[in-house]
Short mmCIF file of C-alpha atoms in Angstrom, two decimals:
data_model
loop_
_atom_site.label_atom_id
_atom_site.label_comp_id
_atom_site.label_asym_id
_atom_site.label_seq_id
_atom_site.Cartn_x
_atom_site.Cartn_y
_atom_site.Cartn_z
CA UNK A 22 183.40 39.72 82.08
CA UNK A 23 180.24 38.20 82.19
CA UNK A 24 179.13 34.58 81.02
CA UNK A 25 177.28 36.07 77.73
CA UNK A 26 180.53 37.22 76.87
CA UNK A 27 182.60 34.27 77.18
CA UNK A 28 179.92 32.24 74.59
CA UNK A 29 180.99 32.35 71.27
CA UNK A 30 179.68 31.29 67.94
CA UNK A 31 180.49 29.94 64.64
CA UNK A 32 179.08 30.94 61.25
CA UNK A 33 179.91 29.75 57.62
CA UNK A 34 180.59 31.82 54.94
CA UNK A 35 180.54 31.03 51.36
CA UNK A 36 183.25 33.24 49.72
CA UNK A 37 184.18 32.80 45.94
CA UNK A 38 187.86 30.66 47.30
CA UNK A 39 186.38 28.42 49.77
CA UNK A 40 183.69 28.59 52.80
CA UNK A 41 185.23 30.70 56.06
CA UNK A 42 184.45 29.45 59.41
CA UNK A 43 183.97 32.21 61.29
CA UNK A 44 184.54 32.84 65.29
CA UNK A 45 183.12 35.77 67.47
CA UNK A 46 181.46 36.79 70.64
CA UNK A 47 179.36 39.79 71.64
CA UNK A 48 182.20 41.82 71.14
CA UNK A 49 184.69 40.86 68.64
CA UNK A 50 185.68 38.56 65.88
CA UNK A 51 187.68 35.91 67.37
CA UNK A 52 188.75 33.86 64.26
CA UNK A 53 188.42 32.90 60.35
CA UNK A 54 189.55 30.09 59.01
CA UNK A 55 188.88 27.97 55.66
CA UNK A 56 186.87 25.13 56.07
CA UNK A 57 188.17 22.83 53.46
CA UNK A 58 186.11 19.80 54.36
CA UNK A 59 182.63 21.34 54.53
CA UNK A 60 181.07 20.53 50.65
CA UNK A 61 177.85 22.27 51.56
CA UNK A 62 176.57 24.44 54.39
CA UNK A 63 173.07 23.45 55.97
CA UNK A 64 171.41 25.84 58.60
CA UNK A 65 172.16 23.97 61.71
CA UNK A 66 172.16 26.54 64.24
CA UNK A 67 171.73 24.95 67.54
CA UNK A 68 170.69 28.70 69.34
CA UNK A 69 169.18 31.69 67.66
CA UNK A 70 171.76 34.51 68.35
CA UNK A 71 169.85 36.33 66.68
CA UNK A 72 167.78 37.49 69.95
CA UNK A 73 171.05 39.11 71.84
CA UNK A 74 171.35 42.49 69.80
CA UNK A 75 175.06 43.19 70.33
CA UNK A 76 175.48 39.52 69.32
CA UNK A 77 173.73 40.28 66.14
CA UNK A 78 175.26 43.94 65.57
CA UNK A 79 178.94 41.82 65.14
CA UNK A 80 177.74 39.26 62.79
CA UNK A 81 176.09 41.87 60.62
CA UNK A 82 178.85 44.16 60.64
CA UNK A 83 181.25 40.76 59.92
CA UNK A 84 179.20 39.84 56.93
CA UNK A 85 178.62 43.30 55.94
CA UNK A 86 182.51 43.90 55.27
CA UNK A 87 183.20 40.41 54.17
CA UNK A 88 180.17 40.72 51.26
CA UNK A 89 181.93 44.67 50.66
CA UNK A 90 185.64 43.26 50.69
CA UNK A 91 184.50 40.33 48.05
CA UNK A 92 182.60 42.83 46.30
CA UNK A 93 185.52 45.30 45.62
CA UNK A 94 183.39 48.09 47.56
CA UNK A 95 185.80 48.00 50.78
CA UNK A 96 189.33 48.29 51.23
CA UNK A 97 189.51 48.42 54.29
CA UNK A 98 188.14 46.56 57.50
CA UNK A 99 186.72 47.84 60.61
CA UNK A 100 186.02 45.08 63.00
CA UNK A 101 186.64 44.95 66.67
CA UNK A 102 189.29 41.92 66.95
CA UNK A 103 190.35 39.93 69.70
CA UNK A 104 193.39 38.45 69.14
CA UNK A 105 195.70 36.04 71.30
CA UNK A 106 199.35 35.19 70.47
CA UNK A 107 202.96 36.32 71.42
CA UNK A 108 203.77 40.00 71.61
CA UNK A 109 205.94 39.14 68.63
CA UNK A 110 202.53 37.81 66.48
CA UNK A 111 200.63 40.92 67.56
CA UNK A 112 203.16 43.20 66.53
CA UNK A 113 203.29 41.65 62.48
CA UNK A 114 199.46 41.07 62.94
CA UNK A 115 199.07 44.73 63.68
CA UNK A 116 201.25 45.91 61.12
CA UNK A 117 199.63 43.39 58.79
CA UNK A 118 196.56 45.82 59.19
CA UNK A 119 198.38 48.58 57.49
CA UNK A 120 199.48 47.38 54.66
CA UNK A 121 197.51 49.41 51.24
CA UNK A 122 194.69 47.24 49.62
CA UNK A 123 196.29 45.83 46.33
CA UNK A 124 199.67 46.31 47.34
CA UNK A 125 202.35 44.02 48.99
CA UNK A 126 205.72 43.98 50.87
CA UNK A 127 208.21 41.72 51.36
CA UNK A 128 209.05 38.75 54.44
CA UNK A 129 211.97 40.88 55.10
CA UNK A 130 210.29 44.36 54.92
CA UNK A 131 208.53 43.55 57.21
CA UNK A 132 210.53 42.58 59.99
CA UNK A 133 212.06 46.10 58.82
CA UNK A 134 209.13 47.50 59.24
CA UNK A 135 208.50 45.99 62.94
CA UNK A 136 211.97 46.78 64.05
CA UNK A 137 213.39 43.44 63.72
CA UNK A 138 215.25 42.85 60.21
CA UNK A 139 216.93 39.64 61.01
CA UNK A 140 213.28 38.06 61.59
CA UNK A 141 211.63 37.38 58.70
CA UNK A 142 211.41 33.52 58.99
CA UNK A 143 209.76 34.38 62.30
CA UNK A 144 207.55 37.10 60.63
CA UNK A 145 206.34 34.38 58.18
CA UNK A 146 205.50 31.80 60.84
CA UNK A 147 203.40 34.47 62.57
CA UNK A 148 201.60 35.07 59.19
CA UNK A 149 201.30 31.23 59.58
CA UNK A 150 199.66 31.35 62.60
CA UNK A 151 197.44 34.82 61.74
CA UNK A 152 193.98 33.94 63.24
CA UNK A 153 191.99 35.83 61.43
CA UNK A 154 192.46 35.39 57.41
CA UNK A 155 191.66 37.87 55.14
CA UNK A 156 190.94 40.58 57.56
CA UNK A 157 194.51 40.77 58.49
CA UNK A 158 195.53 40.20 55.42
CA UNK A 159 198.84 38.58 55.33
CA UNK A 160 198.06 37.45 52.00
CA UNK A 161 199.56 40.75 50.84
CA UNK A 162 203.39 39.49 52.36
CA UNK A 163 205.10 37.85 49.52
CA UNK A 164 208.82 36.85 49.12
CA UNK A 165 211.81 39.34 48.47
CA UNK A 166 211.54 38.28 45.02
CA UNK A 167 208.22 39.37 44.12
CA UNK A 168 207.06 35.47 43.80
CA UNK A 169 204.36 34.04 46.11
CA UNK A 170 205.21 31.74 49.13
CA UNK A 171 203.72 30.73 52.41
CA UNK A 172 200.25 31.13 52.83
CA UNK A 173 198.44 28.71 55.35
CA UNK A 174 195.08 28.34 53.27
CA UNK A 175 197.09 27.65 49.66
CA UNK A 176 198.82 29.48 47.26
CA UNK A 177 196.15 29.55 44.50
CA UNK A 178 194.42 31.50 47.45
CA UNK A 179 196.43 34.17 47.54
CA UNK A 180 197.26 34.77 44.55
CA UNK A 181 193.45 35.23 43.89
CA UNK A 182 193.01 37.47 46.91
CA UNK A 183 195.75 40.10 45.43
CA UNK A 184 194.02 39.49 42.05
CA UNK A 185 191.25 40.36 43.49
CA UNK A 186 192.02 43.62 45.10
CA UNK A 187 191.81 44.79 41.44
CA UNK A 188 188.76 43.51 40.70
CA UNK A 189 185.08 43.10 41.54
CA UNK A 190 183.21 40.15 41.89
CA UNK A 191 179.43 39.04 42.59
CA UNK A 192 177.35 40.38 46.21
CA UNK A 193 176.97 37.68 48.54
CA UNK A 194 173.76 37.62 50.18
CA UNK A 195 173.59 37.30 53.88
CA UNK A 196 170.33 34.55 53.64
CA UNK A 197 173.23 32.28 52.28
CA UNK A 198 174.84 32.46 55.74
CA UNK A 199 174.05 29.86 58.37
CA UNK A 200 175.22 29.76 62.21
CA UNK A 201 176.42 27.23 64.50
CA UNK A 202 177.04 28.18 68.18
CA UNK A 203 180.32 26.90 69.86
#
């Protein structure tokens, strides 16, 4: 691995429930997270990625789904992910991935669905700790009841994100987008 791909950067994203900080490299996206305490974003970037093509080929392709998704246009994401956690966390994060735009399952199924049906306290603290938001979309794991509990970025998120899936809302422009490197 060479040092150009150990840099990584951090870009804002104004989506209709709150401005994503977002986290990638050269390669993949690394991270999204809600950035609760930014008001306003102001172009601060510190180094013009811009200049490293494969650099720039991720962020488009990461703004390009994220204006799609928030659109209604995509249902589905294609990103190149890098993701660290337990072989436990991978597994739900994986299966995460496969769950049908605009439809949900259960805590329990699953850890069902993963092979481990007594573990869906642990499969909710792994949605807990899911790195990327939105992209895996853990939003879509609900309780065994049908109601809504557990998500890390608030419940009035969620429950707009599956409202969502079955509607579309306003494009996003990219110029709206500003960059700051890590």
């Amino acid at each position: 691995m060479n040092s150009l791909e150990k840099k990584s950067y951090l870009t804002y994203y104004p989506s209709p429930i709150g401005i994503l900080k977002i986290k990638f490299n050269n390669s993949a996206l690394l991270r999204i997270d809600f950035e609760d305490k930014v008001r306003e974003i102001k172009n601060n970037c510190r180094e013009n990625f811009y200049q490293d093509k494969k650099v720039l080929k991720i962020y488009n392709m990461i703004f390009d789904q994220l204006n799609q998704y928030f659109m209604g246009e995509r249902k589905k994401f294609d990103l190149p992910l890098c993701l660290n956690g337990s072989q436990f966390q991978l597994k739900v994060w994986n299966y995460l991935k496969k769950i049908p735009y605009a439809k949900t399952i259960s805590y329990l199924e699953l850890a069902k669905a993963i092979d481990k049906p007594a573990a869906a306290r642990a499969v909710g603290q792994a949605n807990n700790n899911n790195p990327i938001s939105i992209i895996i979309p853990c939003h879509r794991v609900i309780a065994s009841d049908g109601s809504l509990k557990g998500y890390a970025d608030g419940l009035w998120r969620k429950k707009w994100l599956l409202e969502h899936e079955k509607r579309k809302t306003q494009k996003i422009r990219k110029e709206d987008f500003f960059c700051l490197r890590n």
